[in-house]
Short mmCIF file of C-alpha atoms and ligand atoms in Angstrom, two decimals:
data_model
loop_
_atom_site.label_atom_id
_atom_site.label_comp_id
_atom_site.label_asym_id
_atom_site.label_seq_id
_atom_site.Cartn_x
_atom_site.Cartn_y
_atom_site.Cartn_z
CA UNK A 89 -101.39 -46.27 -58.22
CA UNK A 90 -102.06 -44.60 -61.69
CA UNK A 91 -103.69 -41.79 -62.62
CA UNK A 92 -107.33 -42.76 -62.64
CA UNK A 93 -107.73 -43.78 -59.23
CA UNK A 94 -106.56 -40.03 -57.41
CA UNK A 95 -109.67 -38.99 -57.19
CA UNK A 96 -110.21 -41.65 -54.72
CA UNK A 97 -106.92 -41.13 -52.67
CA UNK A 98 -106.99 -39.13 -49.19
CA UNK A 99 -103.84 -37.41 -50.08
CA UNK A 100 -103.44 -36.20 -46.35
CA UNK A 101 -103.41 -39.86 -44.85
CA UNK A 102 -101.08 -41.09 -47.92
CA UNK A 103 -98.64 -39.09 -47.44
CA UNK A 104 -98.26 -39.48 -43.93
CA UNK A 105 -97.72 -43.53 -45.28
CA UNK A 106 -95.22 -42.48 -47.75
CA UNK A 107 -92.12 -43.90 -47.55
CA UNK A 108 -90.22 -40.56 -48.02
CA UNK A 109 -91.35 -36.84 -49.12
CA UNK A 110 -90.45 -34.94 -51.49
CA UNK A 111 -87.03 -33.62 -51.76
CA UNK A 112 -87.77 -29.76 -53.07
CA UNK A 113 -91.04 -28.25 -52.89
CA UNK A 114 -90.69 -24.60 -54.55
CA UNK A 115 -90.90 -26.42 -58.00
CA UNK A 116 -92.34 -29.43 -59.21
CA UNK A 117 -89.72 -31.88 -60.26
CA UNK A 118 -89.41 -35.10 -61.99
CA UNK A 119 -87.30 -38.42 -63.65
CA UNK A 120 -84.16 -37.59 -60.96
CA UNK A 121 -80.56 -39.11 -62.14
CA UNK A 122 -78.97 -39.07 -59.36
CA UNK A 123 -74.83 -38.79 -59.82
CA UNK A 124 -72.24 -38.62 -57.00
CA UNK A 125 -69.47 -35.76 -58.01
CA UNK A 126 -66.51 -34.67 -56.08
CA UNK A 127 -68.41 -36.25 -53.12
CA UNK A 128 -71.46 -34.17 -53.05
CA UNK A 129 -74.63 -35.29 -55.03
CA UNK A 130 -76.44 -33.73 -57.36
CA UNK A 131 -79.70 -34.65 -58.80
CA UNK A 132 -80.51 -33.74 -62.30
CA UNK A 133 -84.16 -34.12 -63.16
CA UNK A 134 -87.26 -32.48 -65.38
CA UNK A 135 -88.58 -29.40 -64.02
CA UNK A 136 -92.30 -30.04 -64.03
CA UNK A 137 -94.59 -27.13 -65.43
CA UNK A 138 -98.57 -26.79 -66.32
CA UNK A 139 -98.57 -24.91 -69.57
CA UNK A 140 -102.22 -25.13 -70.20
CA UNK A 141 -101.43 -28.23 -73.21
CA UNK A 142 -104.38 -30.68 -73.14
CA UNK A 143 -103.81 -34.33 -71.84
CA UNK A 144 -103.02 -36.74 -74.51
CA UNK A 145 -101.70 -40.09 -74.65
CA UNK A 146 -99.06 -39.01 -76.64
CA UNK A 147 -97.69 -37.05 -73.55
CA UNK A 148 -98.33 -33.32 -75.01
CA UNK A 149 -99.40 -32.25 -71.27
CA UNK A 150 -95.67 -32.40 -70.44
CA UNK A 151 -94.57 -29.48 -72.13
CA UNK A 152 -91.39 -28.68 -70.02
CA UNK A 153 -89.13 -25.62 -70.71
CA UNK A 154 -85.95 -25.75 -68.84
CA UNK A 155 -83.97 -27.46 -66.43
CA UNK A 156 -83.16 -27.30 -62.78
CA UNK A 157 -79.85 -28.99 -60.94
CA UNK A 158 -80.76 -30.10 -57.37
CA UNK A 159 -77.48 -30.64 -54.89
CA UNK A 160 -77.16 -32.21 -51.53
CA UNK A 161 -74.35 -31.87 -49.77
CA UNK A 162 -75.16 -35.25 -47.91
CA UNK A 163 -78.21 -37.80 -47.90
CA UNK A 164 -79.72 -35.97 -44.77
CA UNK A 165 -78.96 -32.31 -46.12
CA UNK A 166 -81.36 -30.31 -47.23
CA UNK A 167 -81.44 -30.36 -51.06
CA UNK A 168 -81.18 -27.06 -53.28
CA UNK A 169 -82.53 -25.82 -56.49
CA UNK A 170 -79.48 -23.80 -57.93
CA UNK A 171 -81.74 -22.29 -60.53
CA UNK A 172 -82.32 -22.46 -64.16
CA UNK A 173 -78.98 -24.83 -65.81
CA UNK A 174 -80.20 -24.89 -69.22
CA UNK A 175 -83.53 -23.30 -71.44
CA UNK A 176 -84.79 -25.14 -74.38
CA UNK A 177 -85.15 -20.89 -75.93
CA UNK A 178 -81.01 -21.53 -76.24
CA UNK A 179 -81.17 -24.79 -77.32
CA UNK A 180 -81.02 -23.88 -81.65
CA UNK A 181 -82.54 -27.51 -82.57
CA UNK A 182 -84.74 -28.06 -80.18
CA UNK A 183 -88.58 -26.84 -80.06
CA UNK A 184 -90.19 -28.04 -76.99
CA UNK A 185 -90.53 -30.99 -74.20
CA UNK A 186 -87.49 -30.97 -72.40
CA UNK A 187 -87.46 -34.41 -71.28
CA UNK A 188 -86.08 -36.43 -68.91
CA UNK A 189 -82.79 -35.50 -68.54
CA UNK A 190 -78.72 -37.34 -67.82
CA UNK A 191 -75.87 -36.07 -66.95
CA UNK A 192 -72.20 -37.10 -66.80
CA UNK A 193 -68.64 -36.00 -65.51
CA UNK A 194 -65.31 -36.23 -67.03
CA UNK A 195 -62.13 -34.30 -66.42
CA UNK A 196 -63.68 -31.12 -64.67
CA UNK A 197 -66.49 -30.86 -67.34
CA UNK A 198 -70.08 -32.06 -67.08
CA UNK A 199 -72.28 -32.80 -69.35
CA UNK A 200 -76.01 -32.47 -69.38
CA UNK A 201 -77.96 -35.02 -71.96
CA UNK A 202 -81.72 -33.84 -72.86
CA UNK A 203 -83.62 -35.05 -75.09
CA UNK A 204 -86.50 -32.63 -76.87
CA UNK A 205 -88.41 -32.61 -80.15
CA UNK A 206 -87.22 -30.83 -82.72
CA UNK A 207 -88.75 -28.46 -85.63
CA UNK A 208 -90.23 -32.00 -87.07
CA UNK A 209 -92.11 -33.01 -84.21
CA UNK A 210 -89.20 -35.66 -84.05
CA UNK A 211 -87.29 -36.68 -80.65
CA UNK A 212 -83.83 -36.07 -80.12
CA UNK A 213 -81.14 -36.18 -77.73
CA UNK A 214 -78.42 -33.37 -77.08
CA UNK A 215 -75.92 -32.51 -74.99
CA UNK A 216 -74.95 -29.14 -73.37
CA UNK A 217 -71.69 -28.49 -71.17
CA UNK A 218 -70.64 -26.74 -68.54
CA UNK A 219 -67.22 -26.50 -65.99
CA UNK A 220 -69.90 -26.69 -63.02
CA UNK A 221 -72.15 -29.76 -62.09
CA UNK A 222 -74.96 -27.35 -61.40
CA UNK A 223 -74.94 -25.11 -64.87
CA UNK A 224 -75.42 -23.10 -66.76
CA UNK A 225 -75.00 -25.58 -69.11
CA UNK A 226 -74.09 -24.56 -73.10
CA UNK A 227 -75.94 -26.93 -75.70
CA UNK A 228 -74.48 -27.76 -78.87
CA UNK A 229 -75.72 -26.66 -82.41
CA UNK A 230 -77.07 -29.67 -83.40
CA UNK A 231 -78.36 -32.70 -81.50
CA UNK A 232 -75.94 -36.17 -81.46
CA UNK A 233 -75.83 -37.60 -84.48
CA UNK A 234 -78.16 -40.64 -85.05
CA UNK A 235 -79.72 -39.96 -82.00
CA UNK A 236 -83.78 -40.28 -81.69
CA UNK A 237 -86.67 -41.09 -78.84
CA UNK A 238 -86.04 -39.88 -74.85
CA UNK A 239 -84.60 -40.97 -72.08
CA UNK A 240 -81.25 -40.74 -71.99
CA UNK A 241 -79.17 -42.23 -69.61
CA UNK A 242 -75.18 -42.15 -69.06
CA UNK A 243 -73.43 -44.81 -67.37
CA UNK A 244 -69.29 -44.42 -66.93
CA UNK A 245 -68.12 -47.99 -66.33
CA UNK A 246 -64.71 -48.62 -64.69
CA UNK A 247 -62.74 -48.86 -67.41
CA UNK A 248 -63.52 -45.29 -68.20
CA UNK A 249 -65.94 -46.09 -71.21
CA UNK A 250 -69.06 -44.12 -71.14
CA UNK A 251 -72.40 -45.74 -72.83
CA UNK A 252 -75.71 -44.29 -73.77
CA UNK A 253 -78.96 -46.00 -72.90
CA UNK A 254 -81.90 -44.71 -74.18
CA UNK A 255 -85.84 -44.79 -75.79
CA UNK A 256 -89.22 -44.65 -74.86
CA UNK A 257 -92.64 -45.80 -75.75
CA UNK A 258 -95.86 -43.87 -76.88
CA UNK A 259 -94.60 -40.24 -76.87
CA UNK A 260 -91.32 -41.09 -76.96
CA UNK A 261 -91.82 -42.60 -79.92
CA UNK A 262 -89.75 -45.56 -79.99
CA UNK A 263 -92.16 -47.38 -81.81
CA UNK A 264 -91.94 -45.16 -85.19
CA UNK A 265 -88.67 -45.90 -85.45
CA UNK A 266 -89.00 -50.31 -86.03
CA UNK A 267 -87.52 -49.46 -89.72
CA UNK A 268 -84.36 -47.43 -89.09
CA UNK A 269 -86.03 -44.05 -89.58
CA UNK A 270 -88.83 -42.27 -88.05
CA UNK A 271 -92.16 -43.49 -89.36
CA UNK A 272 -93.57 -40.67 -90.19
CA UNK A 273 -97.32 -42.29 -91.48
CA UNK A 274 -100.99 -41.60 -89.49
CA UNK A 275 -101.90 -42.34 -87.35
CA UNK A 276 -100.25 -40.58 -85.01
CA UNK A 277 -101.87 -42.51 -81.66
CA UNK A 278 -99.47 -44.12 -79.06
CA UNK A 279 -100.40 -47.41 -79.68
CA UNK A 280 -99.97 -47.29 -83.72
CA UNK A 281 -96.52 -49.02 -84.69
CA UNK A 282 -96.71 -51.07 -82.07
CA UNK A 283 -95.32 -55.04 -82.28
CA UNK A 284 -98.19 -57.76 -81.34
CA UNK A 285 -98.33 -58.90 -78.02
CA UNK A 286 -96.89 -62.08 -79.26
CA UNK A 287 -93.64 -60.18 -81.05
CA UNK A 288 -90.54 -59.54 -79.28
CA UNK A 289 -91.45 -56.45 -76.97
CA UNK A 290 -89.31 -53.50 -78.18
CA UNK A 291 -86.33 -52.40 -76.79
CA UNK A 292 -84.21 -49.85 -75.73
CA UNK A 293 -80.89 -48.70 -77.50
CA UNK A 294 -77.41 -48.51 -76.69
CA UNK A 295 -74.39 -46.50 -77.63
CA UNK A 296 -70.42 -45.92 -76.48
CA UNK A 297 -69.99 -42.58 -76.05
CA UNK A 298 -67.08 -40.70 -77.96
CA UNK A 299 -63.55 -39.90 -75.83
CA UNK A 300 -65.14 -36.33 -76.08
CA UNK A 301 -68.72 -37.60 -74.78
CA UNK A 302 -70.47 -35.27 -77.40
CA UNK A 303 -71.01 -38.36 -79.83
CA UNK A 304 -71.76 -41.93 -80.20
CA UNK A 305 -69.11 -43.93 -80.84
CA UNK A 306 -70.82 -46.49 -82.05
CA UNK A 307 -74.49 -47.16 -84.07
CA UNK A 308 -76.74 -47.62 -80.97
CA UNK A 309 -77.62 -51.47 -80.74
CA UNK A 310 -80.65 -53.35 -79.04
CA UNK A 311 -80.32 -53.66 -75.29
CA UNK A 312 -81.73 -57.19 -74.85
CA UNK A 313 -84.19 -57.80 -72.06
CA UNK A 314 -84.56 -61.66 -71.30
CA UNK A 315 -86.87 -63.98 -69.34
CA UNK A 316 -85.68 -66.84 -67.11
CA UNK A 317 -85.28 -69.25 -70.45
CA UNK A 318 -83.17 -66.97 -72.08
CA UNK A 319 -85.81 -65.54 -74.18
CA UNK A 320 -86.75 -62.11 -74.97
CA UNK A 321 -89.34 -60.52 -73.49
CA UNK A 322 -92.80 -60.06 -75.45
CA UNK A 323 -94.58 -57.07 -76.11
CA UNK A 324 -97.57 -58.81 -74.28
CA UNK A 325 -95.69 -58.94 -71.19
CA UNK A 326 -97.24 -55.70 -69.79
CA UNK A 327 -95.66 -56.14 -66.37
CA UNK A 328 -92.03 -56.92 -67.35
CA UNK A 329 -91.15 -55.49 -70.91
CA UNK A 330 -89.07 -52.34 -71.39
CA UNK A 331 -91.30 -49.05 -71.66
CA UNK A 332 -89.09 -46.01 -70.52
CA UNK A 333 -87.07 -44.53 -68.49
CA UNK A 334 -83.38 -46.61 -68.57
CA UNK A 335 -81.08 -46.75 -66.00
CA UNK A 336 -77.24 -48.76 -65.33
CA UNK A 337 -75.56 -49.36 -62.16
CA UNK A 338 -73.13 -51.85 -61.39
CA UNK A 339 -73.15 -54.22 -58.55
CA UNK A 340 -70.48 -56.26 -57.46
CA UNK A 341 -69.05 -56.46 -61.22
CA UNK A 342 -72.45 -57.20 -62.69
CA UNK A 343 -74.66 -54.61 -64.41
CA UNK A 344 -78.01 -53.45 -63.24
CA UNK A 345 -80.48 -52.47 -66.17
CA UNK A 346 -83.68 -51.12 -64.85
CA UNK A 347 -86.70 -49.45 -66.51
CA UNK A 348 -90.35 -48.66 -66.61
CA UNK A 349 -92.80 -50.82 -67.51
CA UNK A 350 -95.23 -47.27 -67.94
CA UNK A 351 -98.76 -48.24 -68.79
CA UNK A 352 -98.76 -51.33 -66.24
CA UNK A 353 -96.56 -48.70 -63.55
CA UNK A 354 -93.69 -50.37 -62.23
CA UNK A 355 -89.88 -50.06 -61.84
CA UNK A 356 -87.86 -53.27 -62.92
CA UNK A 357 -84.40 -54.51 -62.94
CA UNK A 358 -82.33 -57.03 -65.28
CA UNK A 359 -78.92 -58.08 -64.39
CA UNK A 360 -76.25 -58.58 -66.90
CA UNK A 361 -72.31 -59.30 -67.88
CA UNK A 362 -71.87 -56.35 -69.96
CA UNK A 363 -73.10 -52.68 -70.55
CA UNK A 364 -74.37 -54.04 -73.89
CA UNK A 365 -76.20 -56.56 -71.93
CA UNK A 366 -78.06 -59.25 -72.91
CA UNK A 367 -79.70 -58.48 -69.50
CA UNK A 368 -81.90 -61.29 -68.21
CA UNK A 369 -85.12 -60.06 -65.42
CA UNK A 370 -84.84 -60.20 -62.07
CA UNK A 371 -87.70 -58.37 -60.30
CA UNK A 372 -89.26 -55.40 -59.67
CA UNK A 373 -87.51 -52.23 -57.62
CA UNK A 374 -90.57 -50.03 -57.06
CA UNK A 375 -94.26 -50.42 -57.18
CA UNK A 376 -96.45 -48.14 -58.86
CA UNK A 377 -96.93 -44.23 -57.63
CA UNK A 378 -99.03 -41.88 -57.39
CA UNK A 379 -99.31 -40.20 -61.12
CA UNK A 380 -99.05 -42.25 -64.70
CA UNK A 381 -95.48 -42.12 -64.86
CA UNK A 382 -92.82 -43.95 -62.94
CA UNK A 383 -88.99 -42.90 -63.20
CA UNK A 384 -85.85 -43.20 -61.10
CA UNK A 385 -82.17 -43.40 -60.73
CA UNK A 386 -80.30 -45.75 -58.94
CA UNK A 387 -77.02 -44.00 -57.15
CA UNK A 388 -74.29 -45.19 -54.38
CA UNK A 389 -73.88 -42.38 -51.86
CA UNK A 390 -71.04 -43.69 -49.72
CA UNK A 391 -71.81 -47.42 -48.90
CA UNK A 392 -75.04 -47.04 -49.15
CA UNK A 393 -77.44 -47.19 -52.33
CA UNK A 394 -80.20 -45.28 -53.23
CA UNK A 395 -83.49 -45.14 -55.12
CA UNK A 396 -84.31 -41.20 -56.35
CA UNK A 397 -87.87 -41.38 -58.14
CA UNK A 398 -91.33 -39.21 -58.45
CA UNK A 399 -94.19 -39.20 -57.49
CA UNK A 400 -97.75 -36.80 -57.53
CA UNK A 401 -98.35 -37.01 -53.99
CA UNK A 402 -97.87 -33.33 -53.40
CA UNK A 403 -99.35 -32.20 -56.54
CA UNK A 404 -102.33 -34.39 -55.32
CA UNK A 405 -101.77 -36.48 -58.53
CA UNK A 406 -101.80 -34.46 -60.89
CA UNK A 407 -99.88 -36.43 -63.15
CA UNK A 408 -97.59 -33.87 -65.07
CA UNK A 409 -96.60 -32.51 -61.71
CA UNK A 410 -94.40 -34.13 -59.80
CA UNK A 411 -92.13 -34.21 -56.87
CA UNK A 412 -88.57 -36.32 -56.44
CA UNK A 413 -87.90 -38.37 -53.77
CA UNK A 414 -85.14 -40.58 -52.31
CA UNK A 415 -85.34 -44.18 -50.77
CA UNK A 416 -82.68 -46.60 -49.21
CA UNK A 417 -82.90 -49.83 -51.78
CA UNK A 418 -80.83 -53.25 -50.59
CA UNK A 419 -79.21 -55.64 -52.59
CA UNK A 420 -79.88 -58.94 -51.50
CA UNK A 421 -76.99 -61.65 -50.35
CA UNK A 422 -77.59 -63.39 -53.62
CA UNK A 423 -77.62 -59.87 -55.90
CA UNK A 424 -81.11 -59.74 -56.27
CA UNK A 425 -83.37 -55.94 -55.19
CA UNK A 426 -86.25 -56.12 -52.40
CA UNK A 427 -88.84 -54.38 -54.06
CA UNK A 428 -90.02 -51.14 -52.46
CA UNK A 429 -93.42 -50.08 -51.73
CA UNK A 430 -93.65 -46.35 -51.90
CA UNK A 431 -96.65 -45.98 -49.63
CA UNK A 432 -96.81 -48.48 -46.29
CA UNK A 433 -100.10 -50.00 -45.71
O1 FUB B 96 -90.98 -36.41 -67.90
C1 FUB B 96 -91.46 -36.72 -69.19
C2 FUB B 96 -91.48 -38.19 -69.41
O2 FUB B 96 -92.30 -38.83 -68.44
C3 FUB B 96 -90.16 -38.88 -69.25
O3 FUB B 96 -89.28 -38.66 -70.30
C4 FUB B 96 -90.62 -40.26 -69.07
O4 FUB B 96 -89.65 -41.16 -68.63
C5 FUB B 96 -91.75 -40.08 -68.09
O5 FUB B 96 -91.30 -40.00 -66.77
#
């Protein structure tokens, strides 16, 4: 349900048919990764903001400022805003557009992974730390080497290896970097630099992490996104290709790779052997919401698993503003995820 239909929507009535509400309202929040530490769970998403910027295609309207942790103690608790964890003013590199955000735990620290665009207009990822799960965080100097584009996500396998995922279309500007380094030529609109619908679609990246988690370990390499013949994935295939917004869980020794498909709305999933992938489709998680953007987390709370995403329903679609939520989602017998509907009929 994108953005250009809300003026159409009887907001009262829809969300009465939603399939869950929003999980704070004091602030609008957005793109939740949801992590379970020391048995409590603790959402770490943007913090949603109108700062006047015109709408653009190039996403200038989301000109976020700082961060927010969310906790639950359980599934059913209330959840709580502890407050500000991290302000792009202390962040040295960074300029503006604190993006989606990560976060990660290892040996009583935790690590929050932003990305932002620097003094050059140009996307980065960094990394702050802190000895709490809910902040403040402290960012580093500079942002990870050979990082670029949003999105970052962190999966920590069970061997104890940690792996970046990350890149985004349009604004995120995935697309500028097809040579190795940012394309910095006009024009400048979302759809320049893009492959033809009959190219390979592009895709997101990959990285180990260092033993220290402030680095990669490792150049970041094409995640590959397959179709049921074992070929990629074209950049025509609106409803299936990679646009934003990665995510990695394991199930039952396999490994999830889902994503939005942004300008066509949807949350999907590809299943794979290893973090690096090749990842071949399976389906979709989550039809479209209210608002232009769609992006979640996929979590285990106990023995159950969860779907945390956003929507504009309480905003009244206002597409910059939105709200998090959390779902049940079910793994089929045979490994494959029902898709959810975020509004019954
Ligand atoms: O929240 C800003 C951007 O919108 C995120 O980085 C994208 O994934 C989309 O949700």
């Amino acid at each position: 349900m994108p953005e250009e239909s809300v003026e159409h929507i009887d907001f009262d009535n829809l969300n009465k048919r939603a399939i869950s509400q929003p999980l704070v309202k004091n602030i609008y929040t957005a793109d939740p990764s949801a992590h379970v530490f020391n048995g409590k769970i603790y959402i770490y998403p943007s913090h949603d903001v109108d700062a006047g910027e015109a709408f653009d295609d190039l996403g200038s309207h989301f000109a976020m400022e700082d961060y927010h942790v969310i906790s639950m103690d359980n599934i059913n608790s209330a959840a709580v805003d502890n407050g500000v964890a991290l302000h792009v003013e202390d962040v040295i590199w960074a300029e503006k557009q604190m993006w989606a955000p990560d976060a990660a735990h290892k040996n009583g620290t935790y690590y929050l992974y932003f990305p932002a665009k620097d003094y050059d207009g140009i996307f980065r990822i960094g990394v702050a730390v802190s000895d709490s799960p809910t902040g403040p965080f402290a960012p580093q100097p500079d942002a990870i080497k050979g990082s670029f584009s949003i999105d970052p996500a962190v999966f920590e396998d069970e061997d104890g290896n940690y792996y970046m995922y990350f890149g985004g279309l349009w604004g995120g500007q995935l697309q500028r970097w097809r040579a190795g380094k940012f394309n910095a030529e006009y024009p400048e609109s979302p759809t320049a630099h893009l492959p033809a619908d009959q190219e390979p679609a592009l895709l997101p990246l990959v990285a180990k992490l260092t033993e220290n988690l402030l680095e990669f370990a490792d150049t970041p390499q094409e995640v590959q996104i397959l179709d049921e013949n074992g070929d990629l994935l074209l950049a025509g295939d609106n409803e299936r290709r990679f646009f934003e917004a990665s995510w990695v869980h394991k199930y039952q020794g396999k490994y999830y790779f889902s994503y939005s498909t942004g300008d066509t709305h949807y949350i999907c999933y590809a299943i794979g052997e290893s973090p690096y992938g090749p990842f071949t489709y399976g389906g979709r998680i989550l039809n479209p919401v209210v608002g232009w953007t769609s992006h979640h987390s996929v979590c285990q709370v106990e023995d159950k698993w969860y779907l945390f995403y956003h929507d504009s329903s309480l905003s009244k679609g206002v597409t910059h503003l939105r709200s998090i939520k959390v779902a049940e989602l079910t793994h089929r017998p045979d490994g494959t995820i029902e898709t959810l509907n975020p509004y019954k009929d």
